[in-house]
PDB file of C-alpha atoms in Angstrom:
ATOM      1  CA  MET A   1       0.045  -0.163   0.046  1.00  0.00           C
ATOM      2  CA  LEU A   2       1.232   3.482  -0.986  1.00  0.00           C
ATOM      3  CA  ALA A   3       1.830   5.539   1.953  1.00  0.00           C
ATOM      4  CA  ALA A   4      -0.019   9.160   1.679  1.00  0.00           C
ATOM      5  CA  SER A   5       3.226  11.006   3.111  1.00  0.00           C
ATOM      6  CA  VAL A   6       5.118   9.776  -0.019  1.00  0.00           C
ATOM      7  CA  LEU A   7       2.890  11.353  -2.603  1.00  0.00           C
ATOM      8  CA  VAL A   8       3.919  14.679  -4.045  1.00  0.00           C
ATOM      9  CA  PRO A   9       1.343  15.525  -6.512  1.00  0.00           C
ATOM     10  CA  THR A  10       2.623  18.904  -7.721  1.00  0.00           C
ATOM     11  CA  ALA A  11       6.154  20.418  -8.301  1.00  0.00           C
ATOM     12  CA  GLN A  12       6.920  20.811  -4.305  1.00  0.00           C
ATOM     13  CA  ALA A  13      10.620  21.436  -3.513  1.00  0.00           C
ATOM     14  CA  ALA A  14      12.232  19.147  -1.540  1.00  0.00           C
ATOM     15  CA  PRO A  15      14.815  20.770   1.141  1.00  0.00           C
ATOM     16  CA  ASN A  16      17.702  19.846  -1.294  1.00  0.00           C
ATOM     17  CA  GLY A  17      16.265  21.430  -4.438  1.00  0.00           C
ATOM     18  CA  SER A  18      14.491  18.223  -5.692  1.00  0.00           C
ATOM     19  CA  ALA A  19      10.823  17.373  -6.083  1.00  0.00           C
ATOM     20  CA  ALA A  20       9.095  14.370  -6.795  1.00  0.00           C
ATOM     21  CA  SER A  21       5.606  12.696  -7.845  1.00  0.00           C
ATOM     22  CA  LEU A  22       4.171   9.336  -7.800  1.00  0.00           C
ATOM     23  CA  ALA A  23       3.828   8.071 -11.485  1.00  0.00           C
ATOM     24  CA  ARG A  24       0.571   8.100 -12.949  1.00  0.00           C
ATOM     25  CA  THR A  25      -1.148   6.967 -15.829  1.00  0.00           C
ATOM     26  CA  SER A  26      -2.834   9.219 -18.349  1.00  0.00           C
ATOM     27  CA  ASP A  27      -5.957   9.197 -16.625  1.00  0.00           C
ATOM     28  CA  ASN A  28      -4.218  10.445 -13.585  1.00  0.00           C
ATOM     29  CA  LYS A  29      -4.277   7.082 -11.621  1.00  0.00           C
ATOM     30  CA  ILE A  30      -1.228   5.642  -9.836  1.00  0.00           C
ATOM     31  CA  GLN A  31       0.588   3.697 -12.294  1.00  0.00           C
ATOM     32  CA  SER A  32       0.443  -0.077 -11.600  1.00  0.00           C
ATOM     33  CA  ALA A  33       2.856  -2.301 -13.264  1.00  0.00           C
ATOM     34  CA  ALA A  34       0.060  -4.087 -15.079  1.00  0.00           C
ATOM     35  CA  ALA A  35      -1.125  -0.917 -16.195  1.00  0.00           C
ATOM     36  CA  ALA A  36       2.095   0.438 -17.764  1.00  0.00           C
ATOM     37  CA  GLU A  37       2.249  -2.902 -19.556  1.00  0.00           C
ATOM     38  CA  ALA A  38      -0.808  -3.010 -21.050  1.00  0.00           C
ATOM     39  CA  TYR A  39      -0.303   0.921 -22.332  1.00  0.00           C
ATOM     40  CA  TRP A  40       2.638   0.343 -24.002  1.00  0.00           C
ATOM     41  CA  THR A  41       1.915  -1.852 -26.908  1.00  0.00           C
ATOM     42  CA  PRO A  42       4.590  -2.441 -29.987  1.00  0.00           C
ATOM     43  CA  GLU A  43       2.569  -0.324 -31.881  1.00  0.00           C
ATOM     44  CA  ARG A  44       2.693   2.858 -29.330  1.00  0.00           C
ATOM     45  CA  MET A  45       6.177   2.131 -28.769  1.00  0.00           C
ATOM     46  CA  ALA A  46       6.830   2.050 -32.715  1.00  0.00           C
ATOM     47  CA  THR A  47       5.326   5.480 -33.023  1.00  0.00           C
ATOM     48  CA  ALA A  48       6.613   7.148 -29.932  1.00  0.00           C
ATOM     49  CA  ILE A  49       8.210  10.458 -30.879  1.00  0.00           C
ATOM     50  CA  PRO A  50      12.031  11.111 -30.051  1.00  0.00           C
ATOM     51  CA  ALA A  51      11.965  13.565 -27.117  1.00  0.00           C
ATOM     52  CA  GLN A  52      13.620  17.047 -27.432  1.00  0.00           C
ATOM     53  CA  ALA A  53      14.870  19.187 -24.715  1.00  0.00           C
ATOM     54  CA  PRO A  54      12.525  22.794 -24.486  1.00  0.00           C
ATOM     55  CA  ALA A  55      14.072  25.980 -24.636  1.00  0.00           C
ATOM     56  CA  THR A  56      16.688  26.479 -21.644  1.00  0.00           C
ATOM     57  CA  VAL A  57      17.949  29.086 -18.930  1.00  0.00           C
ATOM     58  CA  GLN A  58      21.700  29.035 -18.757  1.00  0.00           C
ATOM     59  CA  ALA A  59      23.918  30.913 -16.355  1.00  0.00           C
ATOM     60  CA  ALA A  60      25.602  34.061 -17.379  1.00  0.00           C
ATOM     61  CA  SER A  61      29.399  32.913 -17.159  1.00  0.00           C
ATOM     62  CA  PRO A  62      30.750  29.346 -17.041  1.00  0.00           C
ATOM     63  CA  HIS A  63      30.645  27.956 -13.686  1.00  0.00           C
ATOM     64  CA  GLN A  64      33.801  27.021 -12.053  1.00  0.00           C
ATOM     65  CA  PRO A  65      33.834  23.239 -10.697  1.00  0.00           C
ATOM     66  CA  SER A  66      34.190  23.095  -6.795  1.00  0.00           C
ATOM     67  CA  GLY A  67      33.594  20.553  -4.264  1.00  0.00           C
ATOM     68  CA  ARG A  68      35.122  17.307  -3.324  1.00  0.00           C
ATOM     69  CA  ALA A  69      35.302  14.488  -6.129  1.00  0.00           C
ATOM     70  CA  GLY A  70      32.779  11.939  -5.031  1.00  0.00           C
ATOM     71  CA  SER A  71      32.107   8.380  -6.472  1.00  0.00           C
ATOM     72  CA  ILE A  72      29.270   5.200  -5.805  1.00  0.00           C
ATOM     73  CA  GLU A  73      30.355   2.171  -7.049  1.00  0.00           C
ATOM     74  CA  GLY A  74      28.400  -0.150  -9.594  1.00  0.00           C
ATOM     75  CA  VAL A  75      26.964  -3.431  -8.738  1.00  0.00           C
ATOM     76  CA  ALA A  76      26.440  -6.632 -10.879  1.00  0.00           C
ATOM     77  CA  PRO A  77      23.348  -8.307 -11.504  1.00  0.00           C
ATOM     78  CA  SER A  78      22.637 -10.975  -8.913  1.00  0.00           C
ATOM     79  CA  VAL A  79      19.187 -12.462 -10.392  1.00  0.00           C
ATOM     80  CA  LYS A  80      20.060 -15.064 -13.193  1.00  0.00           C
ATOM     81  CA  VAL A  81      17.574 -14.055 -16.217  1.00  0.00           C
ATOM     82  CA  LYS A  82      16.022 -17.334 -17.906  1.00  0.00           C
ATOM     83  CA  ALA A  83      17.536 -18.431 -21.059  1.00  0.00           C
ATOM     84  CA  GLU A  84      14.854 -18.012 -23.300  1.00  0.00           C
ATOM     85  CA  GLN A  85      14.016 -14.365 -22.440  1.00  0.00           C
ATOM     86  CA  ALA A  86      17.416 -13.483 -23.739  1.00  0.00           C
ATOM     87  CA  GLN A  87      17.541 -16.194 -26.945  1.00  0.00           C
ATOM     88  CA  GLY A  88      18.755 -14.727 -30.053  1.00  0.00           C
ATOM     89  CA  ILE A  89      19.840 -11.356 -28.718  1.00  0.00           C
ATOM     90  CA  GLY A  90      23.174 -11.661 -27.422  1.00  0.00           C
ATOM     91  CA  THR A  91      25.064  -8.445 -26.187  1.00  0.00           C
ATOM     92  CA  MET A  92      26.596  -6.495 -29.182  1.00  0.00           C
ATOM     93  CA  LEU A  93      29.989  -4.283 -28.920  1.00  0.00           C
ATOM     94  CA  ASN A  94      29.526  -1.771 -26.268  1.00  0.00           C
ATOM     95  CA  GLU A  95      25.753  -2.478 -25.794  1.00  0.00           C
ATOM     96  CA  SER A  96      24.892  -2.578 -21.840  1.00  0.00           C
ATOM     97  CA  ALA A  97      21.935  -4.236 -20.176  1.00  0.00           C
ATOM     98  CA  THR A  98      22.305  -1.407 -17.686  1.00  0.00           C
ATOM     99  CA  VAL A  99      20.840   1.271 -20.568  1.00  0.00           C
ATOM    100  CA  GLY A 100      17.474   1.132 -22.167  1.00  0.00           C
ATOM    101  CA  LYS A 101      14.508   2.996 -23.829  1.00  0.00           C
ATOM    102  CA  VAL A 102      12.341   5.219 -21.845  1.00  0.00           C
ATOM    103  CA  TYR A 103       8.686   5.770 -22.986  1.00  0.00           C
ATOM    104  CA  PHE A 104       6.350   8.180 -21.418  1.00  0.00           C
ATOM    105  CA  THR A 105       3.340  10.433 -22.303  1.00  0.00           C
ATOM    106  CA  ASN A 106       3.454  13.915 -21.969  1.00  0.00           C
ATOM    107  CA  PRO A 107       0.085  15.209 -20.539  1.00  0.00           C
ATOM    108  CA  ALA A 108       0.678  18.597 -21.885  1.00  0.00           C
ATOM    109  CA  ASN A 109      -0.292  17.463 -25.348  1.00  0.00           C
ATOM    110  CA  GLY A 110      -1.451  13.782 -25.151  1.00  0.00           C
ATOM    111  CA  LEU A 111       1.595  12.545 -27.185  1.00  0.00           C
ATOM    112  CA  ASN A 112       4.075   9.657 -26.625  1.00  0.00           C
ATOM    113  CA  TYR A 113       7.870  10.152 -26.445  1.00  0.00           C
ATOM    114  CA  VAL A 114      10.776   8.119 -26.234  1.00  0.00           C
ATOM    115  CA  CYS A 115      14.287   8.841 -24.590  1.00  0.00           C
ATOM    116  CA  SER A 116      17.025   6.916 -22.936  1.00  0.00           C
ATOM    117  CA  GLY A 117      18.406   6.109 -19.431  1.00  0.00           C
ATOM    118  CA  ALA A 118      20.408   3.971 -17.460  1.00  0.00           C
ATOM    119  CA  THR A 119      20.229   2.194 -13.951  1.00  0.00           C
ATOM    120  CA  VAL A 120      22.390   3.480 -11.413  1.00  0.00           C
ATOM    121  CA  SER A 121      23.679   1.558  -8.215  1.00  0.00           C
ATOM    122  CA  SER A 122      21.944   2.139  -4.676  1.00  0.00           C
ATOM    123  CA  ALA A 123      21.410  -0.061  -1.699  1.00  0.00           C
ATOM    124  CA  LYS A 124      17.641  -0.476  -2.826  1.00  0.00           C
ATOM    125  CA  ARG A 125      18.563  -1.207  -6.173  1.00  0.00           C
ATOM    126  CA  LYS A 126      15.704   0.526  -7.674  1.00  0.00           C
ATOM    127  CA  LEU A 127      16.842   3.948  -9.356  1.00  0.00           C
ATOM    128  CA  VAL A 128      17.105   4.686 -13.070  1.00  0.00           C
ATOM    129  CA  GLN A 129      18.996   7.806 -14.154  1.00  0.00           C
ATOM    130  CA  THR A 130      17.747   9.829 -17.292  1.00  0.00           C
ATOM    131  CA  ALA A 131      17.230  13.600 -17.987  1.00  0.00           C
ATOM    132  CA  GLY A 132      15.110  15.866 -16.210  1.00  0.00           C
ATOM    133  CA  HIS A 133      12.973  16.755 -19.560  1.00  0.00           C
ATOM    134  CA  CYS A 134      12.473  12.943 -19.764  1.00  0.00           C
ATOM    135  CA  VAL A 135      10.354  13.032 -16.483  1.00  0.00           C
ATOM    136  CA  HIS A 136       8.935  16.711 -16.261  1.00  0.00           C
ATOM    137  CA  GLY A 137       8.001  19.205 -18.994  1.00  0.00           C
ATOM    138  CA  GLY A 138      10.004  21.884 -17.523  1.00  0.00           C
ATOM    139  CA  ALA A 139       8.986  25.724 -16.909  1.00  0.00           C
ATOM    140  CA  GLY A 140       4.795  25.217 -17.307  1.00  0.00           C
ATOM    141  CA  GLY A 141       4.862  21.704 -17.853  1.00  0.00           C
ATOM    142  CA  GLN A 142       3.827  18.565 -15.952  1.00  0.00           C
ATOM    143  CA  TRP A 143       5.328  15.193 -14.663  1.00  0.00           C
ATOM    144  CA  MET A 144       4.936  12.772 -17.282  1.00  0.00           C
ATOM    145  CA  SER A 145       2.635   9.681 -17.143  1.00  0.00           C
ATOM    146  CA  ASN A 146       2.605   5.917 -18.268  1.00  0.00           C
ATOM    147  CA  TRP A 147       6.536   6.092 -17.547  1.00  0.00           C
ATOM    148  CA  VAL A 148       8.286   2.780 -18.233  1.00  0.00           C
ATOM    149  CA  PHE A 149      11.977   1.759 -18.648  1.00  0.00           C
ATOM    150  CA  VAL A 150      13.157  -1.263 -21.115  1.00  0.00           C
ATOM    151  CA  PRO A 151      16.451  -2.387 -20.501  1.00  0.00           C
ATOM    152  CA  ARG A 152      18.749  -3.067 -23.529  1.00  0.00           C
ATOM    153  CA  TYR A 153      15.661  -2.874 -26.075  1.00  0.00           C
ATOM    154  CA  ARG A 154      16.500  -3.983 -29.486  1.00  0.00           C
ATOM    155  CA  ASN A 155      14.515  -4.387 -32.749  1.00  0.00           C
ATOM    156  CA  GLY A 156      11.255  -4.731 -30.610  1.00  0.00           C
ATOM    157  CA  ALA A 157      13.051  -7.441 -28.020  1.00  0.00           C
ATOM    158  CA  ARG A 158      12.718  -6.833 -24.143  1.00  0.00           C
ATOM    159  CA  PRO A 159      14.827  -9.503 -22.742  1.00  0.00           C
ATOM    160  CA  PHE A 160      14.439  -8.142 -19.456  1.00  0.00           C
ATOM    161  CA  GLY A 161      11.062  -6.885 -19.557  1.00  0.00           C
ATOM    162  CA  THR A 162       9.231  -3.561 -19.162  1.00  0.00           C
ATOM    163  CA  TRP A 163       9.626  -2.120 -15.845  1.00  0.00           C
ATOM    164  CA  SER A 164       7.144   0.365 -14.540  1.00  0.00           C
ATOM    165  CA  ALA A 165       8.074   3.736 -12.690  1.00  0.00           C
ATOM    166  CA  TYR A 166       6.948   3.954  -8.975  1.00  0.00           C
ATOM    167  CA  GLN A 167       7.945   7.686  -8.468  1.00  0.00           C
ATOM    168  CA  LEU A 168       9.778  10.358 -10.567  1.00  0.00           C
ATOM    169  CA  THR A 169      12.367  12.879  -9.209  1.00  0.00           C
ATOM    170  CA  ALA A 170      13.777  16.018 -10.591  1.00  0.00           C
ATOM    171  CA  ARG A 171      15.653  18.921  -9.884  1.00  0.00           C
ATOM    172  CA  THR A 172      13.280  22.179  -8.930  1.00  0.00           C
ATOM    173  CA  ALA A 173      15.498  24.133 -10.909  1.00  0.00           C
ATOM    174  CA  TRP A 174      14.618  22.367 -13.946  1.00  0.00           C
ATOM    175  CA  ILE A 175      11.062  22.074 -12.917  1.00  0.00           C
ATOM    176  CA  ASN A 176      10.714  25.820 -12.414  1.00  0.00           C
ATOM    177  CA  SER A 177      12.689  27.367 -15.159  1.00  0.00           C
ATOM    178  CA  SER A 178      13.742  24.806 -17.630  1.00  0.00           C
ATOM    179  CA  ASN A 179      17.592  25.363 -16.362  1.00  0.00           C
ATOM    180  CA  SER A 180      19.529  22.932 -18.848  1.00  0.00           C
ATOM    181  CA  ASP A 181      22.498  23.040 -16.304  1.00  0.00           C
ATOM    182  CA  GLU A 182      19.896  20.710 -13.861  1.00  0.00           C
ATOM    183  CA  ASP A 183      18.417  18.609 -16.683  1.00  0.00           C
ATOM    184  CA  MET A 184      18.593  15.560 -14.509  1.00  0.00           C
ATOM    185  CA  GLY A 185      16.230  13.225 -13.677  1.00  0.00           C
ATOM    186  CA  ILE A 186      16.148   9.848 -11.427  1.00  0.00           C
ATOM    187  CA  VAL A 187      13.142   7.474 -11.439  1.00  0.00           C
ATOM    188  CA  ILE A 188      12.262   5.048  -8.813  1.00  0.00           C
ATOM    189  CA  MET A 189      11.073   1.897 -10.525  1.00  0.00           C
ATOM    190  CA  GLN A 190       8.841  -0.767  -9.126  1.00  0.00           C
ATOM    191  CA  THR A 191       9.693  -4.631  -8.904  1.00  0.00           C
ATOM    192  CA  LEU A 192       9.060  -6.929 -11.442  1.00  0.00           C
ATOM    193  CA  GLY A 193       8.797 -10.660 -10.955  1.00  0.00           C
ATOM    194  CA  GLY A 194       9.587  -9.808  -7.334  1.00  0.00           C
ATOM    195  CA  SER A 195      12.984  -8.439  -8.195  1.00  0.00           C
ATOM    196  CA  SER A 196      14.598  -4.915  -8.241  1.00  0.00           C
ATOM    197  CA  ILE A 197      15.849  -3.668 -11.671  1.00  0.00           C
ATOM    198  CA  ALA A 198      19.579  -3.409 -10.575  1.00  0.00           C
ATOM    199  CA  ASN A 199      19.511  -7.085  -9.123  1.00  0.00           C
ATOM    200  CA  VAL A 200      18.507  -8.283 -12.747  1.00  0.00           C
ATOM    201  CA  VAL A 201      20.751  -5.985 -15.135  1.00  0.00           C
ATOM    202  CA  GLY A 202      23.020  -4.659 -12.982  1.00  0.00           C
ATOM    203  CA  GLY A 203      23.773  -0.765 -11.572  1.00  0.00           C
ATOM    204  CA  ASN A 204      26.204   1.749 -13.025  1.00  0.00           C
ATOM    205  CA  GLY A 205      28.210   3.837 -10.330  1.00  0.00           C
ATOM    206  CA  LEU A 206      27.893   7.471  -9.886  1.00  0.00           C
ATOM    207  CA  ARG A 207      30.517  10.238 -10.094  1.00  0.00           C
ATOM    208  CA  TRP A 208      30.354  13.788  -9.420  1.00  0.00           C
ATOM    209  CA  ASN A 209      32.903  16.825  -8.782  1.00  0.00           C
ATOM    210  CA  TRP A 210      35.268  14.948 -11.231  1.00  0.00           C
ATOM    211  CA  GLY A 211      36.055  18.024 -13.786  1.00  0.00           C
ATOM    212  CA  TYR A 212      34.681  18.924 -17.202  1.00  0.00           C
ATOM    213  CA  SER A 213      37.552  16.919 -19.052  1.00  0.00           C
ATOM    214  CA  VAL A 214      36.973  13.348 -18.477  1.00  0.00           C
ATOM    215  CA  SER A 215      36.972  10.453 -20.768  1.00  0.00           C
ATOM    216  CA  VAL A 216      33.379   9.062 -21.526  1.00  0.00           C
ATOM    217  CA  THR A 217      31.474   6.491 -23.404  1.00  0.00           C
ATOM    218  CA  ILE A 218      28.095   7.569 -24.110  1.00  0.00           C
ATOM    219  CA  LEU A 219      25.095   5.294 -25.054  1.00  0.00           C
ATOM    220  CA  GLY A 220      21.513   5.823 -25.892  1.00  0.00           C
ATOM    221  CA  TYR A 221      18.949   5.222 -28.296  1.00  0.00           C
ATOM    222  CA  PRO A 222      18.768   8.081 -31.047  1.00  0.00           C
ATOM    223  CA  ALA A 223      15.476   7.907 -32.789  1.00  0.00           C
ATOM    224  CA  GLY A 224      15.893  10.671 -35.324  1.00  0.00           C
ATOM    225  CA  ALA A 225      17.345  10.578 -39.030  1.00  0.00           C
ATOM    226  CA  PRO A 226      19.547   8.765 -39.785  1.00  0.00           C
ATOM    227  CA  PHE A 227      18.875   6.671 -36.656  1.00  0.00           C
ATOM    228  CA  THR A 228      16.202   4.190 -36.065  1.00  0.00           C
ATOM    229  CA  GLY A 229      15.841   4.074 -32.227  1.00  0.00           C
ATOM    230  CA  GLU A 230      15.803   0.589 -32.555  1.00  0.00           C
ATOM    231  CA  LEU A 231      19.503  -0.056 -31.429  1.00  0.00           C
ATOM    232  CA  GLN A 232      21.606   1.074 -28.945  1.00  0.00           C
ATOM    233  CA  TYR A 233      24.568   3.431 -29.945  1.00  0.00           C
ATOM    234  CA  PHE A 234      27.632   4.701 -28.376  1.00  0.00           C
ATOM    235  CA  CYS A 235      30.446   7.615 -28.941  1.00  0.00           C
ATOM    236  CA  GLN A 236      33.268   7.957 -27.356  1.00  0.00           C
ATOM    237  CA  GLY A 237      35.651  10.768 -26.407  1.00  0.00           C
ATOM    238  CA  THR A 238      36.748  13.372 -23.991  1.00  0.00           C
ATOM    239  CA  THR A 239      34.677  16.325 -22.535  1.00  0.00           C
ATOM    240  CA  TRP A 240      34.790  20.085 -22.013  1.00  0.00           C
ATOM    241  CA  ASN A 241      33.197  23.043 -20.691  1.00  0.00           C
ATOM    242  CA  GLY A 242      30.626  23.357 -23.509  1.00  0.00           C
ATOM    243  CA  HIS A 243      29.099  26.344 -21.630  1.00  0.00           C
ATOM    244  CA  SER A 244      27.334  27.510 -18.522  1.00  0.00           C
ATOM    245  CA  GLN A 245      27.613  24.514 -15.632  1.00  0.00           C
ATOM    246  CA  GLN A 246      27.742  22.003 -18.689  1.00  0.00           C
ATOM    247  CA  VAL A 247      29.963  19.057 -20.356  1.00  0.00           C
ATOM    248  CA  ARG A 248      30.043  18.799 -24.197  1.00  0.00           C
ATOM    249  CA  ALA A 249      31.233  15.896 -26.340  1.00  0.00           C
ATOM    250  CA  TRP A 250      31.716  14.982 -30.010  1.00  0.00           C
ATOM    251  CA  CYS A 251      28.401  12.770 -30.645  1.00  0.00           C
ATOM    252  CA  ASN A 252      26.040  13.207 -33.493  1.00  0.00           C
ATOM    253  CA  MET A 253      23.194  11.396 -31.784  1.00  0.00           C
ATOM    254  CA  THR A 254      20.076  12.517 -32.711  1.00  0.00           C
ATOM    255  CA  GLY A 255      16.652  12.898 -30.537  1.00  0.00           C
ATOM    256  CA  GLY A 256      15.702   9.856 -28.362  1.00  0.00           C
ATOM    257  CA  SER A 257      19.260   9.497 -26.916  1.00  0.00           C
ATOM    258  CA  SER A 258      17.928  12.269 -24.031  1.00  0.00           C
ATOM    259  CA  GLY A 259      18.882  11.073 -20.844  1.00  0.00           C
ATOM    260  CA  GLY A 260      21.488   8.336 -21.969  1.00  0.00           C
ATOM    261  CA  PRO A 261      24.463   8.127 -19.659  1.00  0.00           C
ATOM    262  CA  TRP A 262      27.874   9.769 -20.092  1.00  0.00           C
ATOM    263  CA  LEU A 263      29.901   6.794 -18.516  1.00  0.00           C
ATOM    264  CA  GLN A 264      33.682   6.902 -17.179  1.00  0.00           C
ATOM    265  CA  GLU A 265      35.556   3.844 -16.888  1.00  0.00           C
ATOM    266  CA  TYR A 266      33.300   1.972 -19.301  1.00  0.00           C
ATOM    267  CA  ASN A 267      33.571  -1.912 -19.375  1.00  0.00           C
ATOM    268  CA  ASP A 268      32.117  -3.373 -22.440  1.00  0.00           C
ATOM    269  CA  GLN A 269      32.618  -6.854 -20.644  1.00  0.00           C
ATOM    270  CA  ASN A 270      30.144  -6.392 -18.139  1.00  0.00           C
ATOM    271  CA  GLY A 271      28.210  -3.235 -19.204  1.00  0.00           C
ATOM    272  CA  LEU A 272      28.750  -1.002 -16.298  1.00  0.00           C
ATOM    273  CA  GLY A 273      30.704   2.408 -15.599  1.00  0.00           C
ATOM    274  CA  TYR A 274      30.358   5.615 -13.708  1.00  0.00           C
ATOM    275  CA  ILE A 275      27.423   8.002 -14.733  1.00  0.00           C
ATOM    276  CA  ASN A 276      29.069  11.633 -15.036  1.00  0.00           C
ATOM    277  CA  SER A 277      26.144  13.269 -17.245  1.00  0.00           C
ATOM    278  CA  VAL A 278      23.374  12.394 -19.276  1.00  0.00           C
ATOM    279  CA  VAL A 279      22.430  13.634 -22.833  1.00  0.00           C
ATOM    280  CA  SER A 280      20.746  16.838 -22.452  1.00  0.00           C
ATOM    281  CA  HIS A 281      20.303  18.482 -25.778  1.00  0.00           C
ATOM    282  CA  ARG A 282      22.741  18.668 -29.282  1.00  0.00           C
ATOM    283  CA  HIS A 283      24.544  21.821 -29.694  1.00  0.00           C
ATOM    284  CA  ALA A 284      24.074  24.201 -32.671  1.00  0.00           C
ATOM    285  CA  ASP A 285      26.666  22.125 -34.161  1.00  0.00           C
ATOM    286  CA  ALA A 286      24.890  18.784 -34.877  1.00  0.00           C
ATOM    287  CA  SER A 287      27.958  16.630 -34.308  1.00  0.00           C
ATOM    288  CA  GLN A 288      28.188  17.921 -30.545  1.00  0.00           C
ATOM    289  CA  MET A 289      25.961  17.541 -27.822  1.00  0.00           C
ATOM    290  CA  ASP A 290      25.797  18.662 -24.226  1.00  0.00           C
ATOM    291  CA  GLY A 291      24.855  17.643 -20.582  1.00  0.00           C
ATOM    292  CA  PRO A 292      24.656  18.903 -17.111  1.00  0.00           C
ATOM    293  CA  TYR A 293      27.804  18.833 -15.343  1.00  0.00           C
ATOM    294  CA  PHE A 294      27.520  16.477 -12.317  1.00  0.00           C
ATOM    295  CA  ASP A 295      28.184  18.570  -9.335  1.00  0.00           C
ATOM    296  CA  ASN A 296      26.641  18.257  -5.490  1.00  0.00           C
ATOM    297  CA  ASP A 297      23.477  18.496  -7.120  1.00  0.00           C
ATOM    298  CA  ILE A 298      23.636  15.118  -8.662  1.00  0.00           C
ATOM    299  CA  LYS A 299      24.438  13.557  -5.351  1.00  0.00           C
ATOM    300  CA  SER A 300      21.511  15.743  -3.636  1.00  0.00           C
ATOM    301  CA  LEU A 301      18.936  14.200  -6.171  1.00  0.00           C
ATOM    302  CA  TYR A 302      20.227  10.869  -5.710  1.00  0.00           C
ATOM    303  CA  ASP A 303      20.395  11.049  -2.074  1.00  0.00           C
ATOM    304  CA  PHE A 304      16.221  12.178  -2.389  1.00  0.00           C
ATOM    305  CA  ALA A 305      15.394   9.466  -4.726  1.00  0.00           C
ATOM    306  CA  GLU A 306      16.902   6.746  -2.706  1.00  0.00           C
ATOM    307  CA  SER A 307      15.278   8.064   0.450  1.00  0.00           C
ATOM    308  CA  LEU A 308      11.521   7.769  -1.205  1.00  0.00           C
ATOM    309  CA  SER A 309      12.362   4.266  -2.815  1.00  0.00           C
ATOM    310  CA  PRO A 310      10.518   1.696  -0.780  1.00  0.00           C
TER     311      PRO A 310
END
């Protein structure tokens, strides 16, 4: 039974500058796993629109990194998946089971959208990291509905199932002003088959205050031309300060990759790394993309989400 004290139906700020809402369906009911599974038919998934970040507000001058570097270790899966679930879809080069497609409905227009996301390690093993605009519409917007995560989706296959959100969290700076420096969200997932998501697919580590120049592997599901959104793609390189409090990297992924993780020390043998940012938006140069610089704010959001996780 859901505790009434957990419900935050509007963009109500928490003491640490984050906010949350229980996951809901299009008819504003508390979302159940069964309702999410029933809503996301193959037809709806195929026609979901690649999400794009709305107009953003940036700081007047570049942010100078400060604060002590922090890190949370990743976790390997502990639940063995049935062989028939993964039959015929062995892992491709640099493809990770911790990364998947995110599907949701925007209540503002009733349209279905697609983003990317990745699991992140925590004591309760239920968190998925994504972009803020994949959980909330930003200034003047609403919390997204029908929110699900499909790890290692490929060409319609869902080898680890469709996971339904329990609660959505985001930074209030994103919710109130669409500040792209804070375009980060973390979603608490419901269990599936009695298991928590990071126990099934593993959970990435998390890093913050590591500076603007780091080597990363970016994973996601770009769905705009020339990409199809049916495969997990990757970019690799070294980041730099693009503008304001954001990191930039060479990567030509298109819409649909929003929320995909920027992973330090990515290990293509176990599909784990340390999330150091997420895809926020493409730069004016289509061969570059930006993500929020992970400082103490991401740790605050992470702690907030974990505190709400049942």
